[in-house]
Each structure stands twice: as structure tokens, then as C-alpha cells.
Tab-separated table of N, CA and C in Angstrom:
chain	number	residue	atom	x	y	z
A	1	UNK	N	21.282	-22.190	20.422
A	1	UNK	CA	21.553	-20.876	21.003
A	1	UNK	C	21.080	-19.757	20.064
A	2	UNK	N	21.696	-19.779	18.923
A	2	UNK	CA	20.878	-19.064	17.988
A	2	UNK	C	19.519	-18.823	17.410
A	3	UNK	N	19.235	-20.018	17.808
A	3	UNK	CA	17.338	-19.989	17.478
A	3	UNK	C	16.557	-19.695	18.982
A	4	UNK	N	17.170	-19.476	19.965
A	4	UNK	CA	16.425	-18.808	21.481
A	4	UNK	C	16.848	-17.437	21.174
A	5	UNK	N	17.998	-17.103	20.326
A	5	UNK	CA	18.046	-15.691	20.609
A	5	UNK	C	17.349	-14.957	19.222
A	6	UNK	N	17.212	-15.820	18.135
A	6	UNK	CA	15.774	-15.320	17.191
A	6	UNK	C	14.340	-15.655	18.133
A	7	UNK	N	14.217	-16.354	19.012
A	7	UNK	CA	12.888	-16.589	19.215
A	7	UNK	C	12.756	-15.216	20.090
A	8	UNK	N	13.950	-15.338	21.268
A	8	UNK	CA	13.527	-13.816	22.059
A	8	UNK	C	13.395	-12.476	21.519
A	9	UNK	N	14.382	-12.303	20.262
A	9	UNK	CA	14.367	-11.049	19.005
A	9	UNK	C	12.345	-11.147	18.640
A	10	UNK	N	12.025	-11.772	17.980
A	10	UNK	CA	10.795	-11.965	17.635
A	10	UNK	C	9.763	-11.855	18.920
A	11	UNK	N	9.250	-12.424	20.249
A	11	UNK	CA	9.252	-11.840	21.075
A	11	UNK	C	9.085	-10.414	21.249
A	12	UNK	N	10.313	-9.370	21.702
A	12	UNK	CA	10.570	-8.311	21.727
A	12	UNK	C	10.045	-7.873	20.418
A	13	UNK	N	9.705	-8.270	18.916
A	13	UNK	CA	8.972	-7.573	18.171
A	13	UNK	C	7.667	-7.499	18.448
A	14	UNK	N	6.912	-8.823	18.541
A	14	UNK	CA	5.574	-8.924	18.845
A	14	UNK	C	5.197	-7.951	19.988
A	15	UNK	N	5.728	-7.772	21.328
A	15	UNK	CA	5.859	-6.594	22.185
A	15	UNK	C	5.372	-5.553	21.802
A	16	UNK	N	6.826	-5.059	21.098
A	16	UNK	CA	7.091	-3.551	20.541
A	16	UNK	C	5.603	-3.452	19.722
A	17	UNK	N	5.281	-4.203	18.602
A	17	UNK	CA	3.938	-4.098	17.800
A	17	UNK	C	3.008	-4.170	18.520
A	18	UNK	N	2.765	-4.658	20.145
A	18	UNK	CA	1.511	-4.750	20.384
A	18	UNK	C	1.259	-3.498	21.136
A	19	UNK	N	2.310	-2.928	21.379
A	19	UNK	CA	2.451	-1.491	22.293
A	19	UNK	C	1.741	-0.704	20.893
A	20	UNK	N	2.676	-0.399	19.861
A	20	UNK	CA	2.032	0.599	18.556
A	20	UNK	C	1.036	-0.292	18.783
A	21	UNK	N	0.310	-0.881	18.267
A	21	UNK	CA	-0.771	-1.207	17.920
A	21	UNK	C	-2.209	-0.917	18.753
A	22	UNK	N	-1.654	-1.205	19.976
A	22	UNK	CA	-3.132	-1.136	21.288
A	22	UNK	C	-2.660	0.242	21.312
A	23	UNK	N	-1.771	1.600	21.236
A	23	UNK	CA	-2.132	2.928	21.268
A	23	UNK	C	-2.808	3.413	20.178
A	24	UNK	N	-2.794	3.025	19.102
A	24	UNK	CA	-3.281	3.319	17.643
A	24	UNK	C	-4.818	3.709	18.147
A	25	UNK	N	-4.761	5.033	17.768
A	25	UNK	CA	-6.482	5.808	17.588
A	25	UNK	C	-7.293	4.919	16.282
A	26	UNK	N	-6.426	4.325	15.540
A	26	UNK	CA	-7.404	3.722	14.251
A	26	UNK	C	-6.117	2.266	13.687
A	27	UNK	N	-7.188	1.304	13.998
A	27	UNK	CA	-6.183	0.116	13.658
A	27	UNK	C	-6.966	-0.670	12.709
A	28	UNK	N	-6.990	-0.629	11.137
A	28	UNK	CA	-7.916	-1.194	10.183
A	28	UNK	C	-7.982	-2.699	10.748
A	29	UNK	N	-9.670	-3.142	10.644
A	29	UNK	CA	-9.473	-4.675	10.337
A	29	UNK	C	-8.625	-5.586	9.612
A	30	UNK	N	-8.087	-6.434	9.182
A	30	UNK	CA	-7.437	-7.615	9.001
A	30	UNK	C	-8.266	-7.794	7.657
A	31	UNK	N	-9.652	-7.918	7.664
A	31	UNK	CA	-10.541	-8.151	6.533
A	31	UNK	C	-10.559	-6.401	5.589
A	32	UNK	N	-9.877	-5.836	6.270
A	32	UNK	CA	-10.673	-4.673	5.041
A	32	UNK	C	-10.408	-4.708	3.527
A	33	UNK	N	-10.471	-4.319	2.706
A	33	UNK	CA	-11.015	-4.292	1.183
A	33	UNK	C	-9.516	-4.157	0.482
A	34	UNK	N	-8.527	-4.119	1.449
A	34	UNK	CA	-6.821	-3.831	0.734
A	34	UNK	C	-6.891	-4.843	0.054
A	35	UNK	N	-6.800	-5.138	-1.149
A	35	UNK	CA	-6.547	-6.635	-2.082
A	35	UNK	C	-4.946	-7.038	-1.783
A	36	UNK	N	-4.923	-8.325	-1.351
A	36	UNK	CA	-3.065	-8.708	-1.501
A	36	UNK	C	-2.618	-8.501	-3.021
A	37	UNK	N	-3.679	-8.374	-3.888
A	37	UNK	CA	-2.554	-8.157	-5.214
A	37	UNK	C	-2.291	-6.609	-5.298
A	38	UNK	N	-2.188	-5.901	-4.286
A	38	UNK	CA	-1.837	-4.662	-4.508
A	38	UNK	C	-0.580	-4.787	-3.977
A	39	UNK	N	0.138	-3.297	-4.069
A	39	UNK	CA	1.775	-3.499	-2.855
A	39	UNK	C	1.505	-2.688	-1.737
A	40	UNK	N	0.305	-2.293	-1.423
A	40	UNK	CA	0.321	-2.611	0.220
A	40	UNK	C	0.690	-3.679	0.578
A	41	UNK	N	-0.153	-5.481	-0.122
A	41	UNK	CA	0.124	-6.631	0.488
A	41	UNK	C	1.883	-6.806	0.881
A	42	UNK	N	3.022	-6.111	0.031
A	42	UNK	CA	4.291	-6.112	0.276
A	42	UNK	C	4.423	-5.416	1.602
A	43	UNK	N	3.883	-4.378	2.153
A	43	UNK	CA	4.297	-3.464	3.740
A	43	UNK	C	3.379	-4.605	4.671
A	44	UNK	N	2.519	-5.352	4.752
A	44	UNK	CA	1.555	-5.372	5.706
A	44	UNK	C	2.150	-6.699	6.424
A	45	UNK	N	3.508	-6.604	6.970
A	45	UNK	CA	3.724	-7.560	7.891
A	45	UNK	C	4.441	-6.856	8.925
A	46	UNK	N	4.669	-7.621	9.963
A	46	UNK	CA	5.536	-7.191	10.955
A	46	UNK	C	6.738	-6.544	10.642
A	47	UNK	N	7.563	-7.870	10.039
A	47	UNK	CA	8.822	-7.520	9.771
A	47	UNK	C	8.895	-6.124	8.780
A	48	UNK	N	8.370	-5.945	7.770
A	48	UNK	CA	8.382	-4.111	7.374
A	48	UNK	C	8.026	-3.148	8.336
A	49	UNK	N	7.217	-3.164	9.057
A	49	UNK	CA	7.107	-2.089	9.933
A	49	UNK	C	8.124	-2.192	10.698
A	50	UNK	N	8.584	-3.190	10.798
A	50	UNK	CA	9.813	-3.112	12.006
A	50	UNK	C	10.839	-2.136	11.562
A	51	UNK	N	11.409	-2.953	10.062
A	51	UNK	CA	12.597	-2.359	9.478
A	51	UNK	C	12.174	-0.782	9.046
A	52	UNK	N	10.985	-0.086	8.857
A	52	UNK	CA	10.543	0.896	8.568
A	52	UNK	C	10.551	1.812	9.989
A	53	UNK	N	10.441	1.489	11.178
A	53	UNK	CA	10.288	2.056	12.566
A	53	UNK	C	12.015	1.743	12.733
A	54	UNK	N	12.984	1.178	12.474
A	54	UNK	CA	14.765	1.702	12.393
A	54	UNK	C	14.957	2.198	11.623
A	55	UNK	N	14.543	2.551	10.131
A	55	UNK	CA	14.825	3.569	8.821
A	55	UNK	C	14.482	5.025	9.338
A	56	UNK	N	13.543	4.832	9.628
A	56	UNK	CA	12.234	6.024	9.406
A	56	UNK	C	12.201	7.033	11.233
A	57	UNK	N	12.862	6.295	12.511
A	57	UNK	CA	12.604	6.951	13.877
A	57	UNK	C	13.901	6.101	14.036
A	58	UNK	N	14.821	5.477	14.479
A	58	UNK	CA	15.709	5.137	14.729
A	58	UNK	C	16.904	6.302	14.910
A	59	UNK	N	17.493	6.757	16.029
A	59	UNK	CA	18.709	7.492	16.389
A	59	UNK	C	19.483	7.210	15.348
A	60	UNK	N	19.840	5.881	15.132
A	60	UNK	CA	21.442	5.904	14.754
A	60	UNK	C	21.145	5.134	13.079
A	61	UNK	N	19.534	5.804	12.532
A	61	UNK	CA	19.535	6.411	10.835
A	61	UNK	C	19.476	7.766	11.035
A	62	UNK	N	19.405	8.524	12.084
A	62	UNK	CA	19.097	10.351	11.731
A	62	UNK	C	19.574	10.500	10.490
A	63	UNK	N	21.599	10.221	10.840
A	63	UNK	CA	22.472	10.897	9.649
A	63	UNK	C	22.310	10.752	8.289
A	64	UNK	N	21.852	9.774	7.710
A	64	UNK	CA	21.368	8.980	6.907
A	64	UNK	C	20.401	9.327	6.353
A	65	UNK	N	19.409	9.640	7.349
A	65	UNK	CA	18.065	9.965	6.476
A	65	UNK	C	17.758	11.459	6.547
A	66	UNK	N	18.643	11.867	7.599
A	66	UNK	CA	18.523	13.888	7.516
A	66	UNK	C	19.090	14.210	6.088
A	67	UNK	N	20.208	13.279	5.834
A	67	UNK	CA	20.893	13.664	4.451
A	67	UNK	C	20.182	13.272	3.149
A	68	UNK	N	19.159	12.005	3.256
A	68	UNK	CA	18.200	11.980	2.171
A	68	UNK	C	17.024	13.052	1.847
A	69	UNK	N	16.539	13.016	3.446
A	69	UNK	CA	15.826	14.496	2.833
A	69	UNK	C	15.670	15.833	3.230
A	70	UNK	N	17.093	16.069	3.106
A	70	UNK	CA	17.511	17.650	3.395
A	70	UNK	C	17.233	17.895	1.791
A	71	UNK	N	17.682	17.408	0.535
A	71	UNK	CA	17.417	17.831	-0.644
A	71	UNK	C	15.966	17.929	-0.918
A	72	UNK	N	14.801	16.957	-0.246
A	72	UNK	CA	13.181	17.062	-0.411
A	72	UNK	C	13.007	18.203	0.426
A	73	UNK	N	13.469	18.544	1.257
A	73	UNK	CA	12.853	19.559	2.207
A	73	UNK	C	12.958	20.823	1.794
A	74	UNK	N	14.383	20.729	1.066
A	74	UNK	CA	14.894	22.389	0.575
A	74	UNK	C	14.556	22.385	-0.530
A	75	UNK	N	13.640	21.802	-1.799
A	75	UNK	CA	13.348	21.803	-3.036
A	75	UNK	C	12.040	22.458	-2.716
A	76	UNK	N	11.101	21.893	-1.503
A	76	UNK	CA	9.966	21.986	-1.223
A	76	UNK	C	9.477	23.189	-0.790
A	77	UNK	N	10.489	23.765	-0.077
A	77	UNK	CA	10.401	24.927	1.000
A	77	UNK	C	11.028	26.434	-0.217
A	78	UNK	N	11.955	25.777	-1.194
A	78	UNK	CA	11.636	26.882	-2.187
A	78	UNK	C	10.715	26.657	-3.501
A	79	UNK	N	10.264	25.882	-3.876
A	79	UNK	CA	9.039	25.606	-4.648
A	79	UNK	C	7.733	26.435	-3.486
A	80	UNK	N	7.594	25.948	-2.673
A	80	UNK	CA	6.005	26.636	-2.314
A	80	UNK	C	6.886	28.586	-1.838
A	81	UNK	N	7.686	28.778	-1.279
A	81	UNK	CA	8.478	30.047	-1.425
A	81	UNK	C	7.070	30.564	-0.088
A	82	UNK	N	7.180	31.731	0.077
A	82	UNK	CA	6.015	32.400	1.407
A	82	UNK	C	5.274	31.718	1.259
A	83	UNK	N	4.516	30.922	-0.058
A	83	UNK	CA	2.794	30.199	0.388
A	83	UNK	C	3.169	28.624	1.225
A	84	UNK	N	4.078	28.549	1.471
A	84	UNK	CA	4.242	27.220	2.866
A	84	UNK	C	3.098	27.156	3.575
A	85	UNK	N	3.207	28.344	4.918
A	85	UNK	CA	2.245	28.190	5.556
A	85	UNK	C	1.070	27.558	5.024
A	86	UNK	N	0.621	28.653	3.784
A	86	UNK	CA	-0.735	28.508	3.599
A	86	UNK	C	-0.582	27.169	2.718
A	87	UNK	N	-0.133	26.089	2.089
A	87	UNK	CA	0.230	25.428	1.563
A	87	UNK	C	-0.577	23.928	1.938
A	88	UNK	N	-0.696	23.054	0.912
A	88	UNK	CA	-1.190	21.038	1.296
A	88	UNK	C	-0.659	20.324	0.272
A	89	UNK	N	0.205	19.566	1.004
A	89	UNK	CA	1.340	18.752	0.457
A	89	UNK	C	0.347	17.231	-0.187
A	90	UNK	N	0.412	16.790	-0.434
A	90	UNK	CA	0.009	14.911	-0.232
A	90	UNK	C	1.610	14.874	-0.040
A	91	UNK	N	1.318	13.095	0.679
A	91	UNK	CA	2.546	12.809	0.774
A	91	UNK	C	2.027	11.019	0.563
A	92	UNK	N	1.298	10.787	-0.984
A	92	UNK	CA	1.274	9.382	-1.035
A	92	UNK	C	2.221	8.392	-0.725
A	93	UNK	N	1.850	7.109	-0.372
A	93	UNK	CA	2.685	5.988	0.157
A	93	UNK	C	3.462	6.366	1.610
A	94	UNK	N	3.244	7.216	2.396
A	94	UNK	CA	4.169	7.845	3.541
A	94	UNK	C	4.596	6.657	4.468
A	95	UNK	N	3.564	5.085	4.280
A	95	UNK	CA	4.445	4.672	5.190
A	95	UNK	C	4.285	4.703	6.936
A	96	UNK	N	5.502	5.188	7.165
A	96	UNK	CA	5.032	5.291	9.129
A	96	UNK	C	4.904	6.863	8.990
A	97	UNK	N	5.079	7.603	7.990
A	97	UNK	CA	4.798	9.052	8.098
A	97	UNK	C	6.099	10.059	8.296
A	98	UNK	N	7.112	9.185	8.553
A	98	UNK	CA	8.321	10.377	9.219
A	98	UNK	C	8.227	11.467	7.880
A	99	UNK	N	8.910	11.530	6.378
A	99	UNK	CA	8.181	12.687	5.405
A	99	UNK	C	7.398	13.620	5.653
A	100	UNK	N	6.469	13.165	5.893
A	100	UNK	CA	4.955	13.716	6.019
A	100	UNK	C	5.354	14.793	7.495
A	101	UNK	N	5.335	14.161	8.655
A	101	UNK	CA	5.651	15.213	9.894
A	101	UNK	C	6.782	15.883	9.632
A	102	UNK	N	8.004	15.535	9.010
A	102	UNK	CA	9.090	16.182	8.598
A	102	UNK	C	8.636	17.712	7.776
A	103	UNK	N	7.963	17.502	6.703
A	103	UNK	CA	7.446	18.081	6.178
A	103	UNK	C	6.240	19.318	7.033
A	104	UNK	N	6.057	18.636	7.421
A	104	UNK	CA	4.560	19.638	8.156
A	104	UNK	C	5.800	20.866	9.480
A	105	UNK	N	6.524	20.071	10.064
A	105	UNK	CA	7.726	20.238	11.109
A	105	UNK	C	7.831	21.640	10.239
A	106	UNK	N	9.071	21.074	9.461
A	106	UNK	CA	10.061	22.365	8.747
A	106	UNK	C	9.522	23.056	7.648
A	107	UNK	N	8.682	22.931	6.536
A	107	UNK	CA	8.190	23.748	6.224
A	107	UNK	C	6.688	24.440	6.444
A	108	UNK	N	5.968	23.918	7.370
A	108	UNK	CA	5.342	24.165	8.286
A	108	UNK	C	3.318	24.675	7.093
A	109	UNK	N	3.775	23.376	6.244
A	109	UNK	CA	2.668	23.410	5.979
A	109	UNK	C	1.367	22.666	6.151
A	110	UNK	N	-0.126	22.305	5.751
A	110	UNK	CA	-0.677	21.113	5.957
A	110	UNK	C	-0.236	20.343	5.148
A	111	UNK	N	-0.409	18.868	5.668
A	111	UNK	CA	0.014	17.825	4.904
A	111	UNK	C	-1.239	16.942	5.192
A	112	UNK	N	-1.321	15.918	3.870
A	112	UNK	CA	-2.291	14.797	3.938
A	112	UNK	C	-1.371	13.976	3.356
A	113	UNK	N	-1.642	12.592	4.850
A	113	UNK	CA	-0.479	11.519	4.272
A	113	UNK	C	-1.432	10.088	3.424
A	114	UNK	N	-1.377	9.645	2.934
A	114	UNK	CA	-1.625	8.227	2.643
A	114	UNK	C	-0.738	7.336	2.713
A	115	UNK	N	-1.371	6.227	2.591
A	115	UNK	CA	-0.966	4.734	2.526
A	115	UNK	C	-1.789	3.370	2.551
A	116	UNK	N	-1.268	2.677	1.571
A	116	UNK	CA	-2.813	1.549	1.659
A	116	UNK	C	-2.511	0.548	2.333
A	117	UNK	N	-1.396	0.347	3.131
A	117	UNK	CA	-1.065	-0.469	3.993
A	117	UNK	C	-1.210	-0.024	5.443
A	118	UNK	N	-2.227	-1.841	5.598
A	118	UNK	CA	-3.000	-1.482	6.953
A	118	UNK	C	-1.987	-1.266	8.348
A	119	UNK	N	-1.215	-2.422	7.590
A	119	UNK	CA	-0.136	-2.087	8.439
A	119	UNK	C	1.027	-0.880	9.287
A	120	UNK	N	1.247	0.064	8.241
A	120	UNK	CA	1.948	0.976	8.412
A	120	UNK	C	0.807	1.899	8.858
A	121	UNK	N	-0.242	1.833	8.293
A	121	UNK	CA	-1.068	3.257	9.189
A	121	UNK	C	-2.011	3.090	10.370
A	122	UNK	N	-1.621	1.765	10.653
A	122	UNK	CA	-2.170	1.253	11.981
A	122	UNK	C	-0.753	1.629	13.160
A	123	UNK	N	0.153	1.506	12.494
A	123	UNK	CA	1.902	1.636	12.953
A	123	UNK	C	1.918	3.080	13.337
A	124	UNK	N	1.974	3.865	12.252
A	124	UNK	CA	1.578	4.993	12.340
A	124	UNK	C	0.703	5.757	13.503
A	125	UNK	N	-0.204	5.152	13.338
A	125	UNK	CA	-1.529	5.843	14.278
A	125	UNK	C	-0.859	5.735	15.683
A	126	UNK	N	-0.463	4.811	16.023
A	126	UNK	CA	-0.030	4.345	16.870
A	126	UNK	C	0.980	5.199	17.251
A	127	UNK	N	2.169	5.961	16.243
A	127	UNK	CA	3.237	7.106	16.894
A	127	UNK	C	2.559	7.959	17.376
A	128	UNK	N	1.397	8.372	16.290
A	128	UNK	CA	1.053	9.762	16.434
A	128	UNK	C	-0.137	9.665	17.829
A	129	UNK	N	-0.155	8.445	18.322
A	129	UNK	CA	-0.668	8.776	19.602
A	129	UNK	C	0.267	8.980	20.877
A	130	UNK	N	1.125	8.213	20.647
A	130	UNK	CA	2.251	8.257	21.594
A	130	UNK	C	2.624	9.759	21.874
A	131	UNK	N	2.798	10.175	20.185
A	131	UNK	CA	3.553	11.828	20.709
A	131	UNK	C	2.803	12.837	20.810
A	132	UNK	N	1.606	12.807	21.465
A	132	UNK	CA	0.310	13.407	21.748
A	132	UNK	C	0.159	13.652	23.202
């Protein structure tokens, strides 16, 4: 009973990933030049993007993660002070990006996100087509 209801859980992931994935404007090859001895090779599976898409967009982390980075947002927004607007953040390692749009959102500057995991910015690509 327990291993039909991991097989259907897994299932419903493969799904959910193939939805992000076939919307993704840019989904790196499998072969590209990321070396596994880097720590991208640590993000570039399913299961992280999963747990990263309930951390990072999940309802019921808002509270959780509004409260982690209400202190990045308000350090940020008085460090750049009026030059926001005109302002370009990096936001290395971003991941699925929530930071990065958070950032661009409320203090309403440009941002350039990275990440060397194919995974997450194939994940990624994939929100930012959805909410387009």
C-alpha cells in the first residue's frame, strides 16, 4: 500500500515536471558542459526542484519565507535608497528565481539571475512562461 502510494506521489511528480518543463522557453541539454563535480550536479534532479517549487512558490511556505526575506528586501531597498529603479542586482545561485522576481517585484529594480543548474533554470524558465 505504501509503495502504490510512493509510486502514484512520483507519478504526479514526473507530471508536474513535464508540464514546467515542455512550457520552458529554454530547457538546457542533458549533455551540456555543467561538470557533475560542480554543485549544480547537487540541484539537477527532480527531487530538488520539487522540494525547491514547495520552499520557494508553495502557499503554505509564504509565512516562512516572507519572514526570511523581508530582512533581504529591506537591507536592499535601503542600501540602493532612490537609485532602485535605476539599479542591477545579480542574484547568483537563484535557483527557481523566487529572490530574484521578489526582488525585481518590490524594489523594482533590474535583476540578472544565475544558476548553473540545468535543472532549476530549465524549472525556472518554465514559471516564467507560465506567468506570461
Amino acid at each position: 500500500e505504501e509503495l502504490e502510494a510512493c509510486s502514484r506521489c512520483a507519478a504526479l511528480n514526473r507530471e508536474a515536471l513535464a508540464v514546467l518543463f515542455s512550457s520552458a522557453c529554454f530547457v538546457p541539454a542533458r549533455d551540456s558542459p555543467v561538470s557533475s563535480c560542480t554543485g549544480a550536479a547537487l540541484y539537477d534532479d527532480a527531487g530538488q526542484v520539487i522540494r525547491s517549487l514547495a520552499r520557494d512558490w508553495s502557499p503554505e511556505s509564504g509565512p516562512a519565507r516572507d519572514w526570511a526575506l523581508r530582512t533581504v528586501l529591506e537591507r536592499l531597498q535601503s542600501h540602493l535608497g532612490q537609485n532602485g529603479p535605476s539599479a542591477k542586482v545579480l542574484v547568483p545561485g537563484c535557483g527557481l528565481g523566487r529572490l530574484a522576481l521578489d526582488i525585481a517585484k518590490q524594489v523594482g529594480c533590474k535583476v540578472v539571475a544565475s544558476d548553473e543548474s540545468i535543472a532549476m533554470l530549465g524549472a525556472l524558465s518554465g514559471l516564467l512562461a507560465k506567468k506570461e
